[in-house]
PDB file of C-alpha atoms in Angstrom:
ATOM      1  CA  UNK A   1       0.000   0.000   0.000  1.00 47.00           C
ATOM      2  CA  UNK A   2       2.890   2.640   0.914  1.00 42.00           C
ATOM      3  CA  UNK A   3       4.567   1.479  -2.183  1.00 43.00           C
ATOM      4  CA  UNK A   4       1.781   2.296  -4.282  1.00 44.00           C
ATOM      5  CA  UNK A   5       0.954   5.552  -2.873  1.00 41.00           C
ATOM      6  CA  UNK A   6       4.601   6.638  -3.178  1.00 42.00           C
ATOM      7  CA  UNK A   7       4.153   5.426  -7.121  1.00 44.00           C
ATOM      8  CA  UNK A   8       1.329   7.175  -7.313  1.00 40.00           C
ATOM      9  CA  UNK A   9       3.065  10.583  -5.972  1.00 39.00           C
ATOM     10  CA  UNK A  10       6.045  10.359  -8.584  1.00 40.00           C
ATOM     11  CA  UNK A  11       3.383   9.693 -11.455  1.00 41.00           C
ATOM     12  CA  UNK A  12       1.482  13.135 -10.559  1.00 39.00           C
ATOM     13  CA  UNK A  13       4.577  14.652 -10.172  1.00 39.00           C
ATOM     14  CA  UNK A  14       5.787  13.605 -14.117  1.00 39.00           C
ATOM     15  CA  UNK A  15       2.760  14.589 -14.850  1.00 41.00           C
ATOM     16  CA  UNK A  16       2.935  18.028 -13.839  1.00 37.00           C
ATOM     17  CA  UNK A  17       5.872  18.963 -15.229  1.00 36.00           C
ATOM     18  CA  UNK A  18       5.259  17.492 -18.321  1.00 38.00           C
ATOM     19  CA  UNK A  19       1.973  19.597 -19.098  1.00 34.00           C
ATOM     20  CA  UNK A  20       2.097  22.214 -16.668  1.00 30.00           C
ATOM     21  CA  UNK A  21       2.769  24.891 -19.782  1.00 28.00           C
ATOM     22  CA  UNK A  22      -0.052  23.445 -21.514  1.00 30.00           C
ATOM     23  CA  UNK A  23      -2.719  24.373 -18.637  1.00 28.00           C
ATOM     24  CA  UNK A  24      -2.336  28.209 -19.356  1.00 26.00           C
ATOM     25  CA  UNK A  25      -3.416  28.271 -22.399  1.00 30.00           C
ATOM     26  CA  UNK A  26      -6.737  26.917 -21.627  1.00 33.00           C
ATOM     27  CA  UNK A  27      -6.765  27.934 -17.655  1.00 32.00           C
ATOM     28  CA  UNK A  28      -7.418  24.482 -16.107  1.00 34.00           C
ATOM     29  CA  UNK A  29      -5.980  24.118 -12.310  1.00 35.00           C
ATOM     30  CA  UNK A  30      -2.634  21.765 -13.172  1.00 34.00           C
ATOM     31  CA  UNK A  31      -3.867  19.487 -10.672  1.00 37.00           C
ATOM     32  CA  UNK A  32      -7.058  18.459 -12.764  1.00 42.00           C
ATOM     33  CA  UNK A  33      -4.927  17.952 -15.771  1.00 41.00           C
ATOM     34  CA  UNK A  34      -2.324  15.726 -13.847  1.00 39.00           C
ATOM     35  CA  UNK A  35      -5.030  13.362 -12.904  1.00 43.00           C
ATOM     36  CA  UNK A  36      -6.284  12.985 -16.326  1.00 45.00           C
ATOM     37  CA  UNK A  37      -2.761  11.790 -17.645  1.00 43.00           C
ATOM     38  CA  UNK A  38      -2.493   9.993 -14.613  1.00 40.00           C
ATOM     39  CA  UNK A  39      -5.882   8.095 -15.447  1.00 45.00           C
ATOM     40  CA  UNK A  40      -4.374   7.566 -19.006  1.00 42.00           C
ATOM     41  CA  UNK A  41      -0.795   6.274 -18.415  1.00 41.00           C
ATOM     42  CA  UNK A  42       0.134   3.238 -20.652  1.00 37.00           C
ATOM     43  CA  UNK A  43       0.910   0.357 -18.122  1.00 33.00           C
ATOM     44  CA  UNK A  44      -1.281  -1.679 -15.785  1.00 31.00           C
ATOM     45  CA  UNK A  45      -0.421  -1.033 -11.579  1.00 33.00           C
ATOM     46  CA  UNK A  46      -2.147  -2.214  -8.605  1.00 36.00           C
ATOM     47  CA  UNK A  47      -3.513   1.270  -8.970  1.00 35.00           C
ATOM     48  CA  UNK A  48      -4.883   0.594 -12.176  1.00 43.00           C
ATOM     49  CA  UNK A  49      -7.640  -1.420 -10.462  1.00 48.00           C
ATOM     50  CA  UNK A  50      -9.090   1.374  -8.559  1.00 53.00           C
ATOM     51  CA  UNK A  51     -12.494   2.437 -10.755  1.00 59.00           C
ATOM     52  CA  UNK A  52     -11.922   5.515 -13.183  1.00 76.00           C
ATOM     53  CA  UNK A  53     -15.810   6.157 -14.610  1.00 84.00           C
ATOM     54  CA  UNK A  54     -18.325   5.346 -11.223  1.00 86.00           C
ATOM     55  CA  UNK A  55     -21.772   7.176 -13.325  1.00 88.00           C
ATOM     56  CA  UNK A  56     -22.875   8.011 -16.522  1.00 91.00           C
ATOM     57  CA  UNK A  57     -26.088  10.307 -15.875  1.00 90.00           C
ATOM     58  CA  UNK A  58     -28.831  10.421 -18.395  1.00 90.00           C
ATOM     59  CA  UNK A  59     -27.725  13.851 -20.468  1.00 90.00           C
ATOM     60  CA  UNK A  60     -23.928  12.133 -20.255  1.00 91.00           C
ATOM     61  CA  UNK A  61     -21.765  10.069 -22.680  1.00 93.00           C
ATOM     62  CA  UNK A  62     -18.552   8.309 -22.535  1.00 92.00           C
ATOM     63  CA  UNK A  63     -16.122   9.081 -25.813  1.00 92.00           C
ATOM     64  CA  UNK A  64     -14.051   6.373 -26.846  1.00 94.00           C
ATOM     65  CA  UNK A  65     -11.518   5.807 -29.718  1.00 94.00           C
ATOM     66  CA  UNK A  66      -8.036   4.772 -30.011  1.00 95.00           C
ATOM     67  CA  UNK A  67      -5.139   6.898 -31.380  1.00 95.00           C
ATOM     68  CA  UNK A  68      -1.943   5.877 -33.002  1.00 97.00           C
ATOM     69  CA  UNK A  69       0.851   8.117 -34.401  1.00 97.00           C
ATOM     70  CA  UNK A  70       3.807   6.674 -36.587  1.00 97.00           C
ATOM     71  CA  UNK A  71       6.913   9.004 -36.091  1.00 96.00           C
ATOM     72  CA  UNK A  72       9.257   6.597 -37.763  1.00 94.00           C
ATOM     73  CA  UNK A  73      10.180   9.108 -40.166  1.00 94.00           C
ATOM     74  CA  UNK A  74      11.175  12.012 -38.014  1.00 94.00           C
ATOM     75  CA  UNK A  75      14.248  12.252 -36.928  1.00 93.00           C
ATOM     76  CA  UNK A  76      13.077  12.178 -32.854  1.00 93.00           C
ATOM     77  CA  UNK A  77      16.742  12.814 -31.737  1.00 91.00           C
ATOM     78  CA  UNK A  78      17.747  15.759 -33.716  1.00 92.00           C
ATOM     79  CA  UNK A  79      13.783  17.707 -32.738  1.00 92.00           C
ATOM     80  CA  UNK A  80      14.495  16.408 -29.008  1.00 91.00           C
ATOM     81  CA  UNK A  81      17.921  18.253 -29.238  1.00 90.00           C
ATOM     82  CA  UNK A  82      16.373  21.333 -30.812  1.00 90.00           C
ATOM     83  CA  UNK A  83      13.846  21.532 -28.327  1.00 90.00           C
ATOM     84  CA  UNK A  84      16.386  20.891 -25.654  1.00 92.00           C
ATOM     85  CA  UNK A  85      15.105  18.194 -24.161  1.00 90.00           C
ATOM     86  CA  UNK A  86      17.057  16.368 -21.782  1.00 90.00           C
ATOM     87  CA  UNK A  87      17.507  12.479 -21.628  1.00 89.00           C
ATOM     88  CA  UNK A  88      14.717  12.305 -19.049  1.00 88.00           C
ATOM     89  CA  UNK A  89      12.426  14.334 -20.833  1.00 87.00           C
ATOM     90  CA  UNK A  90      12.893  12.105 -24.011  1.00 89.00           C
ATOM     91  CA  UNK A  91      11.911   9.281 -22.328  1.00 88.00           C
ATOM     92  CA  UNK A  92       8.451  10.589 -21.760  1.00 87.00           C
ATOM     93  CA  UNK A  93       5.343   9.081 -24.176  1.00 88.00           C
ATOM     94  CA  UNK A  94       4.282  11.176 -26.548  1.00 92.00           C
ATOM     95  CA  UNK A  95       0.377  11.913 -25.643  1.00 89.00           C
ATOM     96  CA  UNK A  96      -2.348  13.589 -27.119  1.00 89.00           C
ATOM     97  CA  UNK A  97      -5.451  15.803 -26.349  1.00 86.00           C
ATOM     98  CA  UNK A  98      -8.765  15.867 -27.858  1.00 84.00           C
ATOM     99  CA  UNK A  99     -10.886  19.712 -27.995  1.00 78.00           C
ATOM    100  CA  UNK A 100     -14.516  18.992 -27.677  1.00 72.00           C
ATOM    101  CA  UNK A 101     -16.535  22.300 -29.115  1.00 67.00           C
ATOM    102  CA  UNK A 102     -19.682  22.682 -28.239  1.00 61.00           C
ATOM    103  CA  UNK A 103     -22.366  24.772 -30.356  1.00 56.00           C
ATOM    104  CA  UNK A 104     -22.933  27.448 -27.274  1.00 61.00           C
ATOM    105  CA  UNK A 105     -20.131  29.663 -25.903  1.00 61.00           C
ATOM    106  CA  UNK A 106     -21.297  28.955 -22.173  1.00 61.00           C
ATOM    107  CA  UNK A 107     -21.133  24.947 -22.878  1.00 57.00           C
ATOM    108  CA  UNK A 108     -17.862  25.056 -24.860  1.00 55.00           C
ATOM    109  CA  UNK A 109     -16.631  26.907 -21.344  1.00 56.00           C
ATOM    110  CA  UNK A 110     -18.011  24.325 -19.169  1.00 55.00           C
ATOM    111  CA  UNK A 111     -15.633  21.868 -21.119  1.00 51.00           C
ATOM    112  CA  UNK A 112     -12.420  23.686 -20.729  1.00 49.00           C
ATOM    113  CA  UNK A 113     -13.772  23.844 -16.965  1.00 49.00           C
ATOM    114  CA  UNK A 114     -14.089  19.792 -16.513  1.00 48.00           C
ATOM    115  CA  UNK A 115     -12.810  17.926 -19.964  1.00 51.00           C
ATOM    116  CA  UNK A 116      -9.159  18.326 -20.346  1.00 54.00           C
ATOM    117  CA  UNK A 117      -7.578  14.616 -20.822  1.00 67.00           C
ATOM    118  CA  UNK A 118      -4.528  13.807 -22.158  1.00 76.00           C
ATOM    119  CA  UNK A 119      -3.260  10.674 -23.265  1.00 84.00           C
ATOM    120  CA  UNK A 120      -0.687   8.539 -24.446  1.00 88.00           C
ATOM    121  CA  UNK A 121       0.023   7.334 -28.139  1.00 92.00           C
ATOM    122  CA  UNK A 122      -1.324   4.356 -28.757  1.00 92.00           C
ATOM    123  CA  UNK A 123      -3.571   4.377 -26.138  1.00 90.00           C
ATOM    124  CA  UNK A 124      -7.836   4.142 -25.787  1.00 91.00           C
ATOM    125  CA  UNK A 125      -8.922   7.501 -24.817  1.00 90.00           C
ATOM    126  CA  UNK A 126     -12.105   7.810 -22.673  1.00 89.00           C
ATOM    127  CA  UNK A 127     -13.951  10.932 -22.215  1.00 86.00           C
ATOM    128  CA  UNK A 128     -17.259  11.627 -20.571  1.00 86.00           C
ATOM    129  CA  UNK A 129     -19.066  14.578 -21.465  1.00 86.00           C
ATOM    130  CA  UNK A 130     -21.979  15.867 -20.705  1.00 85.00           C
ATOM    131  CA  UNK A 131     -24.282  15.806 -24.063  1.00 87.00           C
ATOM    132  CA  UNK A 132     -25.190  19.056 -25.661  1.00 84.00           C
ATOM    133  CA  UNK A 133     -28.845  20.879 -25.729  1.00 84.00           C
ATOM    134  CA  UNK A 134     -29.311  20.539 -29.173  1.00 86.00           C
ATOM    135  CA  UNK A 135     -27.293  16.885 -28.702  1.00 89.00           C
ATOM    136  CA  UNK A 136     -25.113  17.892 -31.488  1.00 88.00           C
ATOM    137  CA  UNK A 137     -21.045  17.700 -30.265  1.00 87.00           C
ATOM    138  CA  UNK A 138     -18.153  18.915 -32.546  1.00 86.00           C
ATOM    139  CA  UNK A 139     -14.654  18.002 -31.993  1.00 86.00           C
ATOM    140  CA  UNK A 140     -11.817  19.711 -33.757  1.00 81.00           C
ATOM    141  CA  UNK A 141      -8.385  18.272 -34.426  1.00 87.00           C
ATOM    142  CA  UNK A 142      -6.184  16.394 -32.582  1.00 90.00           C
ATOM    143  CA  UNK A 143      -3.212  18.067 -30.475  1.00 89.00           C
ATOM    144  CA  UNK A 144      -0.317  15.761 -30.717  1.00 92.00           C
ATOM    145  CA  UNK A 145       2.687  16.218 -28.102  1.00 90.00           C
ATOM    146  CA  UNK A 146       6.121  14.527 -29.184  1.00 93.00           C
ATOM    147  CA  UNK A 147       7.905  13.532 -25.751  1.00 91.00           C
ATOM    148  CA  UNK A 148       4.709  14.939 -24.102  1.00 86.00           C
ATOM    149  CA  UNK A 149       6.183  17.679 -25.168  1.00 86.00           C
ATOM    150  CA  UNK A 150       4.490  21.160 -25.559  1.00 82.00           C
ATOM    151  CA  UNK A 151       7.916  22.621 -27.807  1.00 86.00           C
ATOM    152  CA  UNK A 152       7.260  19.898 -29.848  1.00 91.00           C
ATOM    153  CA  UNK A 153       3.513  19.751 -31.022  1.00 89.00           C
ATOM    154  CA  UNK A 154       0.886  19.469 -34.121  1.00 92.00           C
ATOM    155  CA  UNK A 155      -2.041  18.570 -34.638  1.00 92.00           C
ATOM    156  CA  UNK A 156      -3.783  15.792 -36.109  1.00 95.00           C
ATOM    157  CA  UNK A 157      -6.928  15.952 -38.571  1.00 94.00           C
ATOM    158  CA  UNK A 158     -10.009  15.039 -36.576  1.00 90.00           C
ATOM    159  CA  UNK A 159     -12.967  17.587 -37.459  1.00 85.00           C
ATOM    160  CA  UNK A 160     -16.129  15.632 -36.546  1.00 90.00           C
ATOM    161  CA  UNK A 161     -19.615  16.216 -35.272  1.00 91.00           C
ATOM    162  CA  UNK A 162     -22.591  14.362 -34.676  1.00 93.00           C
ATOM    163  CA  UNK A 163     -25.765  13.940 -32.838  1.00 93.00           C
ATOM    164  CA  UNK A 164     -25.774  11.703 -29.916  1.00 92.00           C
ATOM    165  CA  UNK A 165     -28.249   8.832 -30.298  1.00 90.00           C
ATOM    166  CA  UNK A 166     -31.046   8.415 -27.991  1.00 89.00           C
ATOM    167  CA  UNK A 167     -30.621   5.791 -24.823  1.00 91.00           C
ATOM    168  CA  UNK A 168     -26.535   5.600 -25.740  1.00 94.00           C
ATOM    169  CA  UNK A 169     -24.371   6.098 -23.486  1.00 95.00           C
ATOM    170  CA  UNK A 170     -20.690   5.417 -24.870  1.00 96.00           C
ATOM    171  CA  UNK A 171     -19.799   5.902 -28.435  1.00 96.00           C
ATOM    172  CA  UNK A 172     -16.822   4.532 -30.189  1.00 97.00           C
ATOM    173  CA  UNK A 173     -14.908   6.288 -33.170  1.00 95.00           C
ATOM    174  CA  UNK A 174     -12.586   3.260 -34.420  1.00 96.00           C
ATOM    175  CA  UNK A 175      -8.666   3.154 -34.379  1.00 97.00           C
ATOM    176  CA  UNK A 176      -7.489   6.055 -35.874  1.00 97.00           C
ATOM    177  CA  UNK A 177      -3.959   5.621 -37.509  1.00 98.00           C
ATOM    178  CA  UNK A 178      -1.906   8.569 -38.608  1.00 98.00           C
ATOM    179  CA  UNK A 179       1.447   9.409 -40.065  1.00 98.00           C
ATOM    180  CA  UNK A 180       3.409  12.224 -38.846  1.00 97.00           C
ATOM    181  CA  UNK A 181       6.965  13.277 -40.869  1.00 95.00           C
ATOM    182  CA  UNK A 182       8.559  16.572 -42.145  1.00 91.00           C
ATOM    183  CA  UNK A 183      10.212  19.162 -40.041  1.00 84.00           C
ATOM    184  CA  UNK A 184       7.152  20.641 -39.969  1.00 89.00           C
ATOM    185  CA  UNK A 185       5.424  18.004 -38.129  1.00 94.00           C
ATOM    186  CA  UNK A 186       2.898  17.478 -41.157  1.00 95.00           C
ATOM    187  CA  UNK A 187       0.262  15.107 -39.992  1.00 97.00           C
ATOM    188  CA  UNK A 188      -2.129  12.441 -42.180  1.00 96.00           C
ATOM    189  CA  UNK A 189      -4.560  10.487 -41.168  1.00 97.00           C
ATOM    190  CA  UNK A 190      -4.037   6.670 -42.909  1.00 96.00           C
ATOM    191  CA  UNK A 191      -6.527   4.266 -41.584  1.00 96.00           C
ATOM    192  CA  UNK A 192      -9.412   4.174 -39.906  1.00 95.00           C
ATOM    193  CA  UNK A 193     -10.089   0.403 -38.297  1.00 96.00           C
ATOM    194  CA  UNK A 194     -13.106  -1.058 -35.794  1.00 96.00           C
ATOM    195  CA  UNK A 195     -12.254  -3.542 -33.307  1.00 96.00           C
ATOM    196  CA  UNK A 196     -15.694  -2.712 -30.998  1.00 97.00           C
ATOM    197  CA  UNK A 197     -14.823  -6.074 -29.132  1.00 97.00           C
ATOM    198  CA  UNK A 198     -11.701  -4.621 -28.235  1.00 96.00           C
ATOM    199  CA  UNK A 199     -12.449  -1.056 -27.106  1.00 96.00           C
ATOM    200  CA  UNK A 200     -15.690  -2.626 -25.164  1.00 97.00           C
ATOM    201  CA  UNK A 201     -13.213  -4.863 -23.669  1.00 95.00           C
ATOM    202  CA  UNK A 202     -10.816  -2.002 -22.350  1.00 93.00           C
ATOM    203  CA  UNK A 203     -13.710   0.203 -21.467  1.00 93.00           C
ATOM    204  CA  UNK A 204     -14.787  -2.543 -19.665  1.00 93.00           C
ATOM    205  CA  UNK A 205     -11.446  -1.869 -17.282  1.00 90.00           C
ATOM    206  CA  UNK A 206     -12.193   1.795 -16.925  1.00 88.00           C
ATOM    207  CA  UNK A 207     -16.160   1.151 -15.526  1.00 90.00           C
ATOM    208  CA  UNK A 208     -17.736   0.548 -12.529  1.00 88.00           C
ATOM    209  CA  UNK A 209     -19.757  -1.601 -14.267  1.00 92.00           C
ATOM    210  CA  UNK A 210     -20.550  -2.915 -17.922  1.00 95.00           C
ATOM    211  CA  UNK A 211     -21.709   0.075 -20.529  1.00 96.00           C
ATOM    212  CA  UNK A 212     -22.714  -1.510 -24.157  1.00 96.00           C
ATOM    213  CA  UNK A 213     -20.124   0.447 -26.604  1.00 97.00           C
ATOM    214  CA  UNK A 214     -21.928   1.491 -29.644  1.00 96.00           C
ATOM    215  CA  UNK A 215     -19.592   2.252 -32.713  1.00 96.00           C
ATOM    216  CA  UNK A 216     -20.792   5.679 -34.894  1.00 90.00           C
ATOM    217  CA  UNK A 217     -21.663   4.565 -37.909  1.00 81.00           C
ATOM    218  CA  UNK A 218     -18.661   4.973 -40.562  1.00 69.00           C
ATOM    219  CA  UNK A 219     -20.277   7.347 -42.912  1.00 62.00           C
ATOM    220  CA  UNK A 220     -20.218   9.953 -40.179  1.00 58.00           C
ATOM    221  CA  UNK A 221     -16.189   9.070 -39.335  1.00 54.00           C
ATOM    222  CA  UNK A 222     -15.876   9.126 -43.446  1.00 52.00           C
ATOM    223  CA  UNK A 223     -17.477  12.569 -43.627  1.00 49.00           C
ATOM    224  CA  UNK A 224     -14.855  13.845 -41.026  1.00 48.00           C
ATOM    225  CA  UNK A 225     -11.737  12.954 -42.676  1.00 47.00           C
ATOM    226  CA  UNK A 226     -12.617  14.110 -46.225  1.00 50.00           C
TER     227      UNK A 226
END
C-alpha cells in the first residue's frame, strides 16, 4: 500500500511537469490535468484497479476511440535536441489531447472547466461529457505532443460532429492511424479500423460496471476525414 501511494506521488509529479505549460493556455488548475494523464498512463499497476468512470447520468456520454501516431520518419533525436530536451524528458510518451466544441459559448466553457484529458500514443482515450442541448457535439483536431512535449507539437486531422443517439451512453470512433513526418510536423490520417470487441473490452477496465459500446456509424467518421 505505501509502495503504491509513493508510485502514485512520482506519477502526478511527471505529470505536472510534463503539461504544466499546456494548462495556461486553456486555464485548467494543473492538478485536474495531472489526474487525467495519470488516469491515461500506458501500463497496468495495482492502482490501475481502482475504478476511473463510477456514473454516466442520463444527459452524459462516454467518448471512446483509439489513437496511433507513426513518427518513424522524423528524426526524434535531432527535434528532441532542438527543443532541448534532456535524456529524461525524451523518455516521456508522446500523448495527445482531444478539444470537444460545443455549439454554445457557455457549454464550450463548461468543457475547458471539466474535460481536459490527455493521453498517451497508442492508447484508448475515454472521455465523458456531458451531451449538448441541441445533442449535437463537434470536436476539432487532434493536439499531438512529441515527448509529451508542448515545444514539440501538431495537430492531427479530426474535425467531426454528430448527434448523440437516444438511450446511448458510450460511443466509439474506431482506431485512428496517422502518419506524422517533415520538419514541420505534417500530420495524415491513414486508416481508420473497428475492433468494438476490443475497445468494449478495455472500457470494460475503466467502468464501474458494464456500458454496451456502440460504434458511430462509418459514414459519419468518413465525412470527417474528407
Amino acid at each position: 500500500m505505501k509502495k503504491n501511494f509513493i508510485n502514485y506521488l512520482i506519477l502526478i509529479f511527471l505529470c505536472i511537469t510534463q503539461i504544466s505549460a499546456q494548462s495556461v493556455s486553456v486555464n485548467i488548475p494543473i492538478i485536474k490535468m495531472a489526474k487525467a494523464a495519470y488516469n491515461a498512463r500506458p501500463y497496468l499497476t495495482e492502482l490501475d484497479k481502482e475504478v476511473k468512470i463510477t456514473t454516466v447520468g442520463k444527459k452524459e456520454f462516454i467518448f471512446v476511440g483509439k489513437i496511433s501516431a507513426d513518427t518513424n520518419k522524423l528524426n526524434r533525436t535531432f527535434l528532441a535536441e532542438t527543443a532541448e530536451l534532456d535524456e529524461e524528458a525524451q523518455k516521456h510518451s508522446d500523448m495527445y489531447q482531444i478539444p470537444c466544441f460545443y455549439p454554445k459559448q457557455k457549454e464550450q466553457e463548461n468543457f475547458y472547466k471539466s474535460n481536459v484529458c490527455i493521453f498517451c500514443n497508442g492508447n484508448y482515450f475515454f472521455i465523458k461529457y456531458k451531451i449538448p442541448s441541441d445533442n449535437i457535439v463537434k470536436f476539432s483536431n487532434i493536439i499531438y505532443l512529441l515527448f509529451g512535449s508542448k515545444n514539440l507539437l501538431t495537430e492531427l486531422p479530426f474535425d467531426l460532429e454528430f448527434s448523440v443517439p437516444e438511450d446511448v451512453q458510450a460511443i466509439y470512433i474506431g482506431d485512428l492511424s496517422y502518419l506524422i513526418q517533415g520538419d514541420d510536423l505534417d500530420a495524415t490520417l491513414i486508416s481508420t479500423t473497428y475492433n468494438l470487441e476490443g475497445a468494449q473490452a478495455a472500457l470494460d477496465k475503466v467502468t464501474a460496471h458494464h456500458i454496451d459500446l456502440v460504434q458511430l456509424p462509418q459514414e459519419e467518421n468518413e465525412e470527417a476525414s474528407e
